[in-house]
mmCIF file of C-alpha atoms and ligand atoms in Angstrom:
data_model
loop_
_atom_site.group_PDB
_atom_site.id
_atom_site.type_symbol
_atom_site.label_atom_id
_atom_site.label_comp_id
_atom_site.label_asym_id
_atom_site.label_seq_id
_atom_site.Cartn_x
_atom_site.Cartn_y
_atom_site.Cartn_z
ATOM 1 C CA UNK A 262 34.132 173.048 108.765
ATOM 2 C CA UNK A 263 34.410 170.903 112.360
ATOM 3 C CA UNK A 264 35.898 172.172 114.672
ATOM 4 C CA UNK A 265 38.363 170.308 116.522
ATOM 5 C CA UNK A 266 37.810 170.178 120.728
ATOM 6 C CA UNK A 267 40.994 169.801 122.563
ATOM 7 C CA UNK A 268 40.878 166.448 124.091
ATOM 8 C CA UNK A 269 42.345 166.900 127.902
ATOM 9 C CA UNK A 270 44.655 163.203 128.283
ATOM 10 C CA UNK A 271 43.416 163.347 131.969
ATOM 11 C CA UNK A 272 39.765 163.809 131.347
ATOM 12 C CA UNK A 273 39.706 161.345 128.838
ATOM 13 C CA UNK A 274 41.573 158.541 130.917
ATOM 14 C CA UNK A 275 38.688 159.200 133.913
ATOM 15 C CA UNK A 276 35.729 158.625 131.105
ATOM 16 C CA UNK A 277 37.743 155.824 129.676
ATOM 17 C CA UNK A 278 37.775 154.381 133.544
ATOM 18 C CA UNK A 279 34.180 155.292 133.769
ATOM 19 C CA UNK A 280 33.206 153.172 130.632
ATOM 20 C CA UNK A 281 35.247 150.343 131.841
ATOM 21 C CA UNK A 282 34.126 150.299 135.612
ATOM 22 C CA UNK A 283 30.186 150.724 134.451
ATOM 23 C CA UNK A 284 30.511 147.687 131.839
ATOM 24 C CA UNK A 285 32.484 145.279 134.433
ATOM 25 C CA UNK A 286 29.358 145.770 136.649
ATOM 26 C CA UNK A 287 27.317 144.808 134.180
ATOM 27 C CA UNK A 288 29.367 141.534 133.619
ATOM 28 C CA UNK A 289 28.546 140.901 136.931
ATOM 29 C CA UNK A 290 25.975 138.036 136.353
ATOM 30 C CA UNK A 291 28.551 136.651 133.655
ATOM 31 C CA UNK A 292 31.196 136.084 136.352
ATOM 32 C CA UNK A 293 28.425 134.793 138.382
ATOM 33 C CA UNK A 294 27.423 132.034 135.671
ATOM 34 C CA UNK A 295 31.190 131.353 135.348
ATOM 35 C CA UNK A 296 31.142 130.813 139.448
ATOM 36 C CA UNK A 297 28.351 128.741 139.741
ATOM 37 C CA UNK A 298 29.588 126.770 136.947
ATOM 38 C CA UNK A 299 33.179 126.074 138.191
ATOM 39 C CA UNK A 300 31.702 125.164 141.479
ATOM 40 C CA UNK A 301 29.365 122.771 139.861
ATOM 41 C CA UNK A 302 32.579 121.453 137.340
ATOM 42 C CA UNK A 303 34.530 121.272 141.252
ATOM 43 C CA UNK A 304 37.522 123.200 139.243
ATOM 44 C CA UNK A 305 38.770 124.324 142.554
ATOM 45 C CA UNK A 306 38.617 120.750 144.032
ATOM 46 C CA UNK A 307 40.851 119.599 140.890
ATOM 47 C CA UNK A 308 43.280 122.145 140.692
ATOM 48 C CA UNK A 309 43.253 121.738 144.340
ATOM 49 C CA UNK A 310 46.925 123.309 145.529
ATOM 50 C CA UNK A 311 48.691 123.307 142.202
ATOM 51 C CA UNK A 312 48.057 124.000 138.943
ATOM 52 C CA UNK A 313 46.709 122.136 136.175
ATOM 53 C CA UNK A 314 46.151 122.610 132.194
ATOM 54 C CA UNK A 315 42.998 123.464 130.690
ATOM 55 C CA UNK A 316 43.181 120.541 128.247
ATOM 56 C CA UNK A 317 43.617 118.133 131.932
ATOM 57 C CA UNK A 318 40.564 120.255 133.492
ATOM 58 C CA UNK A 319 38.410 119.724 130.533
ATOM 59 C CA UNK A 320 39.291 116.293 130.217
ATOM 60 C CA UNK A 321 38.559 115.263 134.015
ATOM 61 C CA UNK A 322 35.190 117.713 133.875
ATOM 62 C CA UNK A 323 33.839 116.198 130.262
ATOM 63 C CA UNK A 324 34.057 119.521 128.999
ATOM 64 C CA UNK A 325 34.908 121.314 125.451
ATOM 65 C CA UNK A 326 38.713 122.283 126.535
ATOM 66 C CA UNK A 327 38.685 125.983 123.894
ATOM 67 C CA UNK A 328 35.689 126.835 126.349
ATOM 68 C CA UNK A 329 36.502 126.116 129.345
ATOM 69 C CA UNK A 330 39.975 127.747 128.953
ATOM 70 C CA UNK A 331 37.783 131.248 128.147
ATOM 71 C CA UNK A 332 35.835 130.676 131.079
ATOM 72 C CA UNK A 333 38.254 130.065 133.290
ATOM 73 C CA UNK A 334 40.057 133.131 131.871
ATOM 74 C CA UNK A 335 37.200 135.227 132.948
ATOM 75 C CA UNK A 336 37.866 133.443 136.075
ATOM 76 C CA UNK A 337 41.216 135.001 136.181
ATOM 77 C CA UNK A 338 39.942 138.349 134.936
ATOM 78 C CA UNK A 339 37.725 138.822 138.504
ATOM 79 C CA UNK A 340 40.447 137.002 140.595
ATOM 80 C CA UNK A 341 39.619 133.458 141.263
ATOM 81 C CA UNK A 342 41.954 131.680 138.937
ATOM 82 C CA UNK A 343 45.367 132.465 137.952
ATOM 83 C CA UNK A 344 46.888 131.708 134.644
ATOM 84 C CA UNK A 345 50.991 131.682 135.259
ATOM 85 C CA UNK A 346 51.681 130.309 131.882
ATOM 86 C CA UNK A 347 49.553 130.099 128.910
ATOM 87 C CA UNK A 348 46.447 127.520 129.372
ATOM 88 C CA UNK A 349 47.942 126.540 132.725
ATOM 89 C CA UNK A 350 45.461 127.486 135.918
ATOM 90 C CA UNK A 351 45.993 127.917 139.735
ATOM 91 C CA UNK A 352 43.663 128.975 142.003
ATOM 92 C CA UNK A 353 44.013 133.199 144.080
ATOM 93 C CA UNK A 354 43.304 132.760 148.028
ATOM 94 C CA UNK A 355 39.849 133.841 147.121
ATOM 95 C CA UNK A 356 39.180 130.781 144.756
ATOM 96 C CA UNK A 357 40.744 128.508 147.028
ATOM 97 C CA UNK A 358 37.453 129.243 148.939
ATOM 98 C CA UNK A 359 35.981 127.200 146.548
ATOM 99 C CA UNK A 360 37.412 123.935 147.649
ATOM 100 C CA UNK A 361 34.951 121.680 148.879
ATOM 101 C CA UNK A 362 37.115 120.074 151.018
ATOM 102 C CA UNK A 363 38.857 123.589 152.840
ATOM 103 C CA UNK A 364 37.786 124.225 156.121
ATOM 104 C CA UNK A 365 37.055 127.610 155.202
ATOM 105 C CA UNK A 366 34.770 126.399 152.276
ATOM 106 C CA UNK A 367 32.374 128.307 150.316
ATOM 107 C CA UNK A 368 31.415 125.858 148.109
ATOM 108 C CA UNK A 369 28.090 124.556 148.835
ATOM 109 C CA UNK A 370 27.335 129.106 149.078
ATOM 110 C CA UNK A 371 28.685 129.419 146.035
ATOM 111 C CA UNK A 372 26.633 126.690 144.128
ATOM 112 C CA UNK A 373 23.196 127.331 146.241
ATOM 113 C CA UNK A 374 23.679 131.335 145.192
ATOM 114 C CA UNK A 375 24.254 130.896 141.548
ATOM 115 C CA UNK A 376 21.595 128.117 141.687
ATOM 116 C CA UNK A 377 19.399 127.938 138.847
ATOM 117 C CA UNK A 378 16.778 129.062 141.489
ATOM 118 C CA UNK A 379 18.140 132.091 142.775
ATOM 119 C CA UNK A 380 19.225 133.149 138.634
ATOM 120 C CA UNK A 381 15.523 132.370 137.987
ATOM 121 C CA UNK A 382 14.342 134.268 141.097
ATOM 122 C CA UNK A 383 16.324 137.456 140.316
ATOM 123 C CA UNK A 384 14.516 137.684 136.635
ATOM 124 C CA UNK A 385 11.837 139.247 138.837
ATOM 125 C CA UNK A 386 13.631 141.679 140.105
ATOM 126 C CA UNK A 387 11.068 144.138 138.827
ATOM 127 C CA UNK A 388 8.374 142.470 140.345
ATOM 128 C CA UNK A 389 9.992 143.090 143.476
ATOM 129 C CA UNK A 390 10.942 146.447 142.963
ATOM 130 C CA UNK A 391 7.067 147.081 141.347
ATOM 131 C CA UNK A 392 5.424 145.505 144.309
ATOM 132 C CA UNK A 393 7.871 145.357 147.471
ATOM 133 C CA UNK A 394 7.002 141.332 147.152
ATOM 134 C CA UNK A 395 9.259 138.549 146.998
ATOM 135 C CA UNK A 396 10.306 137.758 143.501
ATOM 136 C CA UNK A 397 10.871 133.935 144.218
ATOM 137 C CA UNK A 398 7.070 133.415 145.322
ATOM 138 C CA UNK A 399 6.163 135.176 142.031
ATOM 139 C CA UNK A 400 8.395 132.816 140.098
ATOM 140 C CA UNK A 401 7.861 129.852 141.878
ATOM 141 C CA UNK A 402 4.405 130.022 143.147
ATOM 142 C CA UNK A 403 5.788 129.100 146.772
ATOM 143 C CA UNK A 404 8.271 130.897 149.076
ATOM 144 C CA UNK A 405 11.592 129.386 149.382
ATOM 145 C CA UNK A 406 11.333 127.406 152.564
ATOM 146 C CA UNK A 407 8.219 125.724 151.070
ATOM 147 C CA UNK A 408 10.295 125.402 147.723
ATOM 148 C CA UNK A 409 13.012 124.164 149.611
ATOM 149 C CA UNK A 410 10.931 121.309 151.602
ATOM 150 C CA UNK A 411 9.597 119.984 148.549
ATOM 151 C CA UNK A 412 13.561 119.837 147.315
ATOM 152 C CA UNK A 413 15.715 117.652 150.256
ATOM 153 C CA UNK A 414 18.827 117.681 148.301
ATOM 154 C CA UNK A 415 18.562 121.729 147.933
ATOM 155 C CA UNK A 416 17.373 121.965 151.419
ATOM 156 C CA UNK A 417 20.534 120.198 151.865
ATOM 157 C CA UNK A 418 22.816 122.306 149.832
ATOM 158 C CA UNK A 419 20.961 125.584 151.301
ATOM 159 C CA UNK A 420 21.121 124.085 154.870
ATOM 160 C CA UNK A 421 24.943 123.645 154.143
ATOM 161 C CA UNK A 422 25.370 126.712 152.629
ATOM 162 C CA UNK A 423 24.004 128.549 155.387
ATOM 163 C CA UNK A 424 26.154 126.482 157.953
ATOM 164 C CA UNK A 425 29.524 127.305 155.148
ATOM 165 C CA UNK A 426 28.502 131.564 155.720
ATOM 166 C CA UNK A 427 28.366 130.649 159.649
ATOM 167 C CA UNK A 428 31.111 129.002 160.605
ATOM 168 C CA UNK A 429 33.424 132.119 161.021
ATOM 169 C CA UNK A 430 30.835 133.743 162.548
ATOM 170 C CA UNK A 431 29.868 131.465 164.736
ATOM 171 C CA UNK A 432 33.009 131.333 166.276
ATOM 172 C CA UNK A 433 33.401 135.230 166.440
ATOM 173 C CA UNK A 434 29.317 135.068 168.654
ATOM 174 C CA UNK A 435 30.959 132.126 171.328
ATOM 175 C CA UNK A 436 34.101 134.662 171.689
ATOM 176 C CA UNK A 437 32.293 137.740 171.701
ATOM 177 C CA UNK A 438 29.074 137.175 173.881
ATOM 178 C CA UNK A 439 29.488 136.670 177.671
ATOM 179 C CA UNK A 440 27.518 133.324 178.424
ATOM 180 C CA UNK A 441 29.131 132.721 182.038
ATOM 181 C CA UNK A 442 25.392 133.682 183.633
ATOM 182 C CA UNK A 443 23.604 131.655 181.030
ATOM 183 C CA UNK A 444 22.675 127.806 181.340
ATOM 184 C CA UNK A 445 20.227 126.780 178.432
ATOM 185 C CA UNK A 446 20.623 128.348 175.162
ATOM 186 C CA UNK A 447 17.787 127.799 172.323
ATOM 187 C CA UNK A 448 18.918 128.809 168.813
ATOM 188 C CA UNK A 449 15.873 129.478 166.777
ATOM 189 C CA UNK A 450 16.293 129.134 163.263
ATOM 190 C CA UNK A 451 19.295 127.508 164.110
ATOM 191 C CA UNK A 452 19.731 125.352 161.263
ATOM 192 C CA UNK A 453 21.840 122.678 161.059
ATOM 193 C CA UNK A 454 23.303 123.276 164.580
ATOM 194 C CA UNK A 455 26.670 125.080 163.307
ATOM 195 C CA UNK A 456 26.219 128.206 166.067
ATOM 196 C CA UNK A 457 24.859 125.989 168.861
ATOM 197 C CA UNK A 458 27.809 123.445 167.706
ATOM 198 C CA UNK A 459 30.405 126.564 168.659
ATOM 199 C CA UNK A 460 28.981 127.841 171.666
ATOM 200 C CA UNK A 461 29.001 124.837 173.804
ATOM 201 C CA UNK A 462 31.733 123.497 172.508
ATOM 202 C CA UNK A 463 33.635 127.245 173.844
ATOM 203 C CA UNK A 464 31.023 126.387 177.044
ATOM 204 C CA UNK A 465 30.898 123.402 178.661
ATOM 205 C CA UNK A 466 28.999 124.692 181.731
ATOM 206 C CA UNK A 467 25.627 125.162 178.812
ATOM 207 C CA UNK A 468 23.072 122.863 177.536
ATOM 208 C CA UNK A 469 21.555 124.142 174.127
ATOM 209 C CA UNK A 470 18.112 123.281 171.874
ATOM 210 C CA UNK A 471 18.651 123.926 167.971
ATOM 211 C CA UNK A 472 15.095 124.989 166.418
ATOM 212 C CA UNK A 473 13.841 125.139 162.869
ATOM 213 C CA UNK A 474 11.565 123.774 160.737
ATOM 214 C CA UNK A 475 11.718 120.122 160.114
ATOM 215 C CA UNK A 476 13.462 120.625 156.690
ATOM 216 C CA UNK A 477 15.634 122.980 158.191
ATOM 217 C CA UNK A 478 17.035 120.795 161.048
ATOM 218 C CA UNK A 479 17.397 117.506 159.073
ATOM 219 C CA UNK A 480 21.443 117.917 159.518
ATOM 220 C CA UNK A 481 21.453 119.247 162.879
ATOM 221 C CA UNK A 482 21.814 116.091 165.342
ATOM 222 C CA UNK A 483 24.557 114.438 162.960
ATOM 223 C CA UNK A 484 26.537 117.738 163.295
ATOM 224 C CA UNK A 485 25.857 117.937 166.677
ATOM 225 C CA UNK A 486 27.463 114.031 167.596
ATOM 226 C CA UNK A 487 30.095 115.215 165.090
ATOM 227 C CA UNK A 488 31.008 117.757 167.558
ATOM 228 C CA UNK A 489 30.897 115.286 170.614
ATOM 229 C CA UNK A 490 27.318 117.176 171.705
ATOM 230 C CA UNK A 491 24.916 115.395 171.674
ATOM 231 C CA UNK A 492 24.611 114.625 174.904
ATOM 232 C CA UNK A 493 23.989 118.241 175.866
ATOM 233 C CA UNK A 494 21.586 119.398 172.832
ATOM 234 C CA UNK A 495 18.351 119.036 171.716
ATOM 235 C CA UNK A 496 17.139 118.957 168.468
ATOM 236 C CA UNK A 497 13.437 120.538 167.658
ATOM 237 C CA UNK A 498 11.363 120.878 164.577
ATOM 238 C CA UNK A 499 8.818 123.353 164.644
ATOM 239 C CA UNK A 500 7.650 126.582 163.450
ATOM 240 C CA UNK A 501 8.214 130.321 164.989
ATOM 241 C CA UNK A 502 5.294 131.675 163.353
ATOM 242 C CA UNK A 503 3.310 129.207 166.605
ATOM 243 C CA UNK A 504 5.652 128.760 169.048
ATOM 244 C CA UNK A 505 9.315 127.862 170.304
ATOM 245 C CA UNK A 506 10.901 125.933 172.715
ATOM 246 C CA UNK A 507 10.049 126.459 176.593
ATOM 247 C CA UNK A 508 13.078 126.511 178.980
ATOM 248 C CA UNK A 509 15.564 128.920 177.725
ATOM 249 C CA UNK A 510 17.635 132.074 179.402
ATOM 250 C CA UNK A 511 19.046 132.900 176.199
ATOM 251 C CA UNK A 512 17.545 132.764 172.605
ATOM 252 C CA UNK A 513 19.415 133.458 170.229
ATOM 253 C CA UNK A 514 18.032 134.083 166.339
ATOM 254 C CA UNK A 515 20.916 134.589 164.055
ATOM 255 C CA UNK A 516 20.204 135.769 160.567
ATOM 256 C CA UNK A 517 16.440 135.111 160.316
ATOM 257 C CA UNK A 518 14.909 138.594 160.632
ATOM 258 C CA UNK A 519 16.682 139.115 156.914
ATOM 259 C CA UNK A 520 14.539 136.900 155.485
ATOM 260 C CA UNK A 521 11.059 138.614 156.551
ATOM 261 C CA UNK A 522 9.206 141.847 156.061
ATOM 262 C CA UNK A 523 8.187 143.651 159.152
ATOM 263 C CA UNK A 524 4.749 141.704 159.313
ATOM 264 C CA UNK A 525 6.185 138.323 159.818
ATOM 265 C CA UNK A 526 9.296 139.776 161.374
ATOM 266 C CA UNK A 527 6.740 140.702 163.943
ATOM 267 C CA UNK A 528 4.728 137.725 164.429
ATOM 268 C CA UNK A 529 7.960 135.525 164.732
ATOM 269 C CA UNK A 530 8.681 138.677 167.823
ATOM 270 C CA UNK A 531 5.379 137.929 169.397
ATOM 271 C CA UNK A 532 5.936 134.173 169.386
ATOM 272 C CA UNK A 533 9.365 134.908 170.904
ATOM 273 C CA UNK A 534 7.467 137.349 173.147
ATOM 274 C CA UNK A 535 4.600 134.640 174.247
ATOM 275 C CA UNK A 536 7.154 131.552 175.067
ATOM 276 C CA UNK A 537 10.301 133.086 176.052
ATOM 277 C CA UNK A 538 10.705 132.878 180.096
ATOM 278 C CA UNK A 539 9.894 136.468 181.764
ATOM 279 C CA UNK A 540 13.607 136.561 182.902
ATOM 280 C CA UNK A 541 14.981 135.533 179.389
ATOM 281 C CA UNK A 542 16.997 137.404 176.964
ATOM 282 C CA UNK A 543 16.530 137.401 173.557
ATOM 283 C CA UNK A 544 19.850 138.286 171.318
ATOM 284 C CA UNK A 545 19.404 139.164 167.997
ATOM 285 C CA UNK A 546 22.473 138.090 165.631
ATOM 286 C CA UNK A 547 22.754 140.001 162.164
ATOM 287 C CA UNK A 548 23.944 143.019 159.987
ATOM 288 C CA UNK A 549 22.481 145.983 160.809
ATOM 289 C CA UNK A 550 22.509 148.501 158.153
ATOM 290 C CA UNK A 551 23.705 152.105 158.092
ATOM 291 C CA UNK A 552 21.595 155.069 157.660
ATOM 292 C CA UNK A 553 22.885 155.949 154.190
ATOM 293 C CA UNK A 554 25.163 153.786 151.532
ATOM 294 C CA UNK A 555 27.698 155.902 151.837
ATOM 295 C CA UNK A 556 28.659 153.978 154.742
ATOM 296 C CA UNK A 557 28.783 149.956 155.021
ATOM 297 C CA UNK A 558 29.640 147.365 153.015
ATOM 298 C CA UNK A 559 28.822 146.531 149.485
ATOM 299 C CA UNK A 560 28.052 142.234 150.897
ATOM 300 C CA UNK A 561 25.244 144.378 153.246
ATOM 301 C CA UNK A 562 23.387 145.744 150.153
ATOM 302 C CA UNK A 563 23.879 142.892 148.448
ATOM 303 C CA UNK A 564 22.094 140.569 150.891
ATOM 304 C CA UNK A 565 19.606 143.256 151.581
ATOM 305 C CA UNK A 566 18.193 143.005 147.826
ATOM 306 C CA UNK A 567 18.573 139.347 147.844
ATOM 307 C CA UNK A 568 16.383 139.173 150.880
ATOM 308 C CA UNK A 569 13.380 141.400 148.939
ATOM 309 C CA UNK A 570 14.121 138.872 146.124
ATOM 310 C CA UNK A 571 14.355 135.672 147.627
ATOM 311 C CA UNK A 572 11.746 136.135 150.169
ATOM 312 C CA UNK A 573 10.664 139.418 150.408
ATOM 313 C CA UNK A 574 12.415 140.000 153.786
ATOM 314 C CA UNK A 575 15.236 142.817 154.358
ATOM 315 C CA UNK A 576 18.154 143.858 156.339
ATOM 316 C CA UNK A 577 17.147 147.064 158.640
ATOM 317 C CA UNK A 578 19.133 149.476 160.793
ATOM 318 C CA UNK A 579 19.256 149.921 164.482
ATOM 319 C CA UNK A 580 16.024 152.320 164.558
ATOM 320 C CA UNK A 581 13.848 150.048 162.323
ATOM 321 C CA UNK A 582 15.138 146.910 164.899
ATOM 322 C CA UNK A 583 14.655 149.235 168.103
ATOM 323 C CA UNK A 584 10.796 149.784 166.570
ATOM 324 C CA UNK A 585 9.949 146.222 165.588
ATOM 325 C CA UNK A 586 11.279 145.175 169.479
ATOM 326 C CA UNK A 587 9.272 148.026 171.070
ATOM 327 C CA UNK A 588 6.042 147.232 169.403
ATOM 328 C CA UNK A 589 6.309 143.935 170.084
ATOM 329 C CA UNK A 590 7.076 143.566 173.998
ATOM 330 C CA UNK A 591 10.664 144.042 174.521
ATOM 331 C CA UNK A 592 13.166 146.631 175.832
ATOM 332 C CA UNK A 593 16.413 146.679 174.373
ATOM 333 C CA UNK A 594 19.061 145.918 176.915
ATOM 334 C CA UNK A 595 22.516 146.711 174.196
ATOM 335 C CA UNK A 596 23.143 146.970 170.682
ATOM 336 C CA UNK A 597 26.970 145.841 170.309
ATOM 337 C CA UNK A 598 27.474 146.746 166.197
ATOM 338 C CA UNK A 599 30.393 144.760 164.539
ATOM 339 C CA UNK A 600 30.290 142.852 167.820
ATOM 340 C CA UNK A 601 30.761 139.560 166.200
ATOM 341 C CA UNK A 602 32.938 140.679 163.068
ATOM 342 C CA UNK A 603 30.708 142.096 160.627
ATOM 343 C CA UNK A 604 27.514 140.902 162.580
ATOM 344 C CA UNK A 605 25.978 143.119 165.325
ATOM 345 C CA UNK A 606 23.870 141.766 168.585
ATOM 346 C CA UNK A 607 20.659 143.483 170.089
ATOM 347 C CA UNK A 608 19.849 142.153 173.677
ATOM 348 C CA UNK A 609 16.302 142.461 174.357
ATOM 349 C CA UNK A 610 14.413 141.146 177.495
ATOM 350 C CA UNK A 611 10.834 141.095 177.664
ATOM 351 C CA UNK A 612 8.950 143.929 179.261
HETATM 352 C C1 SAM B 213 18.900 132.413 156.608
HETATM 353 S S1 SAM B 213 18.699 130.925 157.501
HETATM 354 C C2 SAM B 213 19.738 131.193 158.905
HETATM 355 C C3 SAM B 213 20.156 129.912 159.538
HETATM 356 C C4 SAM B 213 21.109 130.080 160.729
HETATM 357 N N1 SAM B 213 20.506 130.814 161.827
HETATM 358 C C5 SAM B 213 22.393 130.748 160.291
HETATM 359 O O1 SAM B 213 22.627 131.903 160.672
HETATM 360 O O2 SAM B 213 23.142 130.134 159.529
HETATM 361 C C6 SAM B 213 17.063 131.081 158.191
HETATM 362 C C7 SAM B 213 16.588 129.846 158.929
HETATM 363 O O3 SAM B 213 15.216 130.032 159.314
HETATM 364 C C8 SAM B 213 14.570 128.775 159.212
HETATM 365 N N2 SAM B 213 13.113 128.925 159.120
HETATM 366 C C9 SAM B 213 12.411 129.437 158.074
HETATM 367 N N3 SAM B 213 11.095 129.387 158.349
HETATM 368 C C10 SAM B 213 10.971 128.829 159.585
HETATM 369 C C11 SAM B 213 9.841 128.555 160.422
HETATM 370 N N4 SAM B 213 8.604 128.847 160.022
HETATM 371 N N5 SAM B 213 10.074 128.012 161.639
HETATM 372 C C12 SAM B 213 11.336 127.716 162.051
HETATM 373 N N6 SAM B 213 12.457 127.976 161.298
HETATM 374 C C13 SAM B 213 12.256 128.524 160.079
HETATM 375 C C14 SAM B 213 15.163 128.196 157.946
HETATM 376 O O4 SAM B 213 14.948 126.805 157.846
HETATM 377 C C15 SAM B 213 16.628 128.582 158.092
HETATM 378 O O5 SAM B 213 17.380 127.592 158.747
#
């Protein structure tokens, strides 16, 4: 004889949830595929502000019309697409980010994160997680800045991608950082110019030097004329790990301590430390994490993962920052958090 359990509706409506929420985790990476994909397929760019049929998507993208329908039903599903009327798709606010032509694109992020690279990268996870070491050298053989130099069309994409993810932010640093005292501003790891671009174009009393490594400033003095610049900044190739520019009262290093673990993290500190001016600040752009997950973004553990991934590097909290300054020559002046949106500044002079 079985006996029968009374089945409470509320309990089983919570597990139900519970099934439901753990599994559309796990499709995760599918949605990701599906992302990367309709980036590559420029979906977004052909649906642009309207809506158009599957059978008209497929057609323009070469692409078996049943299929892409389903995919870009998943789309739908994680709210990117919409699908008003059966086989007919428009794009939410959120997939309108997807545009390459928006000014608020994410397109170039979205196709450089769901890369074949980074999807390859991530397969090592557990070597990561085994070892504390970058997954991507393990896969690859090289890190990703050497992978990326070998690559110019990637290096493009990432250097694009990178500029895509600062653009917002760039404008929320020139509003939110007082540079009336400041004259010459050096943006290491600066990229293709995108922050430097913003701050003296919001300054026009400051002259600025963008500084990365030769791959990484290949697009820097075209965005810079773009921006009607050029005549006050200077672009420099080099590399932080043995020296940067000379001449500064401000360096700024926005989103590059991420991408190292403490030993490198340090040396590029002591290179700061050995060429910065004695009367020079140093501001530190970035997330900084919270003590526990309970607080702080999901995007903040996200990138932190990424970063022991991709190149072994991590995001870190105000203490771990404070320590990595103190041992290597500098007293913290401020820490603003959420100073420039969801990106903090640390002020540190030398000592
Ligand atoms: C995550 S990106 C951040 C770029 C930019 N600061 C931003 O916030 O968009 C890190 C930057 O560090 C640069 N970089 C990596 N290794 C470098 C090195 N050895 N010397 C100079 N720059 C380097 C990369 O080329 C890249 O532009």
């Amino acid at each position: 004889m079985t006996s029968t359990v009374p089945v409470n509706p509320a309990e089983k409506t919570r597990k139900m949830r519970n099934r439901a929420a753990l599994i559309e985790t796990i499709g995760g990476y599918m949605a990701a595929h599906a992302l990367g994909l309709a980036a590559e397929l420029k979906i977004a760019d052909l649906i642009h502000d309207g809506v158009r049929t599957s059978a008209d998507l497929a057609k323009a993208t070469g692409t078996h019309e049943p299929s892409l329908r389903r995919m870009l039903r998943l789309l739908a599903s994680v709210g990117i697409t919409t699908e008003p009327e059966p086989g007919e798709f428009g794009l939410t606010e959120v997939g309108a980010q997807l545009r390459s032509d928006s000014p608020d694109s994410l397109y170039a992020f979205t196709r450089m994160f769901c890369h074949e690279s980074h999807f390859s990268a991530w397969q090592g996870l557990a070597h990561s997680v085994r070892t504390g070491q970058s997954a991507w050298d393990h896969v690859f053989g090289k890190n990703i800045y050497a992978y990326l130099a070998d690559l110019p069309e990637l290096s493009e994409l990432f250097n694009v991608a990178m500029s895509q993810e600062s653009r917002i932010s760039a404008g929320q640093i020139a509003a939110a950082y007082d540079f009336a005292d400041v004259r010459n501003v050096v943006d290491i790891g600066g990229g293709d110019g995108t922050l430097l671009s913003a701050i003296l174009g919001a300054n026009s009393h400051l002259t600025g030097v963008v500084f990365d490594s030769p791959s990484g400033v290949a697009q820097a003095s075209d965005v810079l004329t773009e921006a009607g610049l050029a005549d006050r900044a200077t672009v420099v190739a080099g590399d932080f790990f043995e020296s940067v520019p000379t001449g500064g009262d401000l360096y700024i290093i926005k989103s590059v301590f991420q991408d190292w673990d403490d030993g490198p993290a340090k040396a590029i500190l002591r290179t700061c430390r050995a060429y910065l001016p004695a009367d020079a600040t140093l501001l530190i752009v970035g997330s900084v994490l919270p003590e526990t997950a309970a607080s702080g973004e999901p995007i903040m553990f996200y990138t932190d993962l990424n970063m022991l991934v991709n190149s072994g590097g991590r995001e870190r909290t105000e203490s771990h920052f404070r320590g990595l300054l103190a041992e290597t020559g500098f007293a913290v002046e401020s820490v603003s958090l959420k100073s420039a949106g969801p990106l903090s500044m640390i002020e540190a002079t030398p000592v």
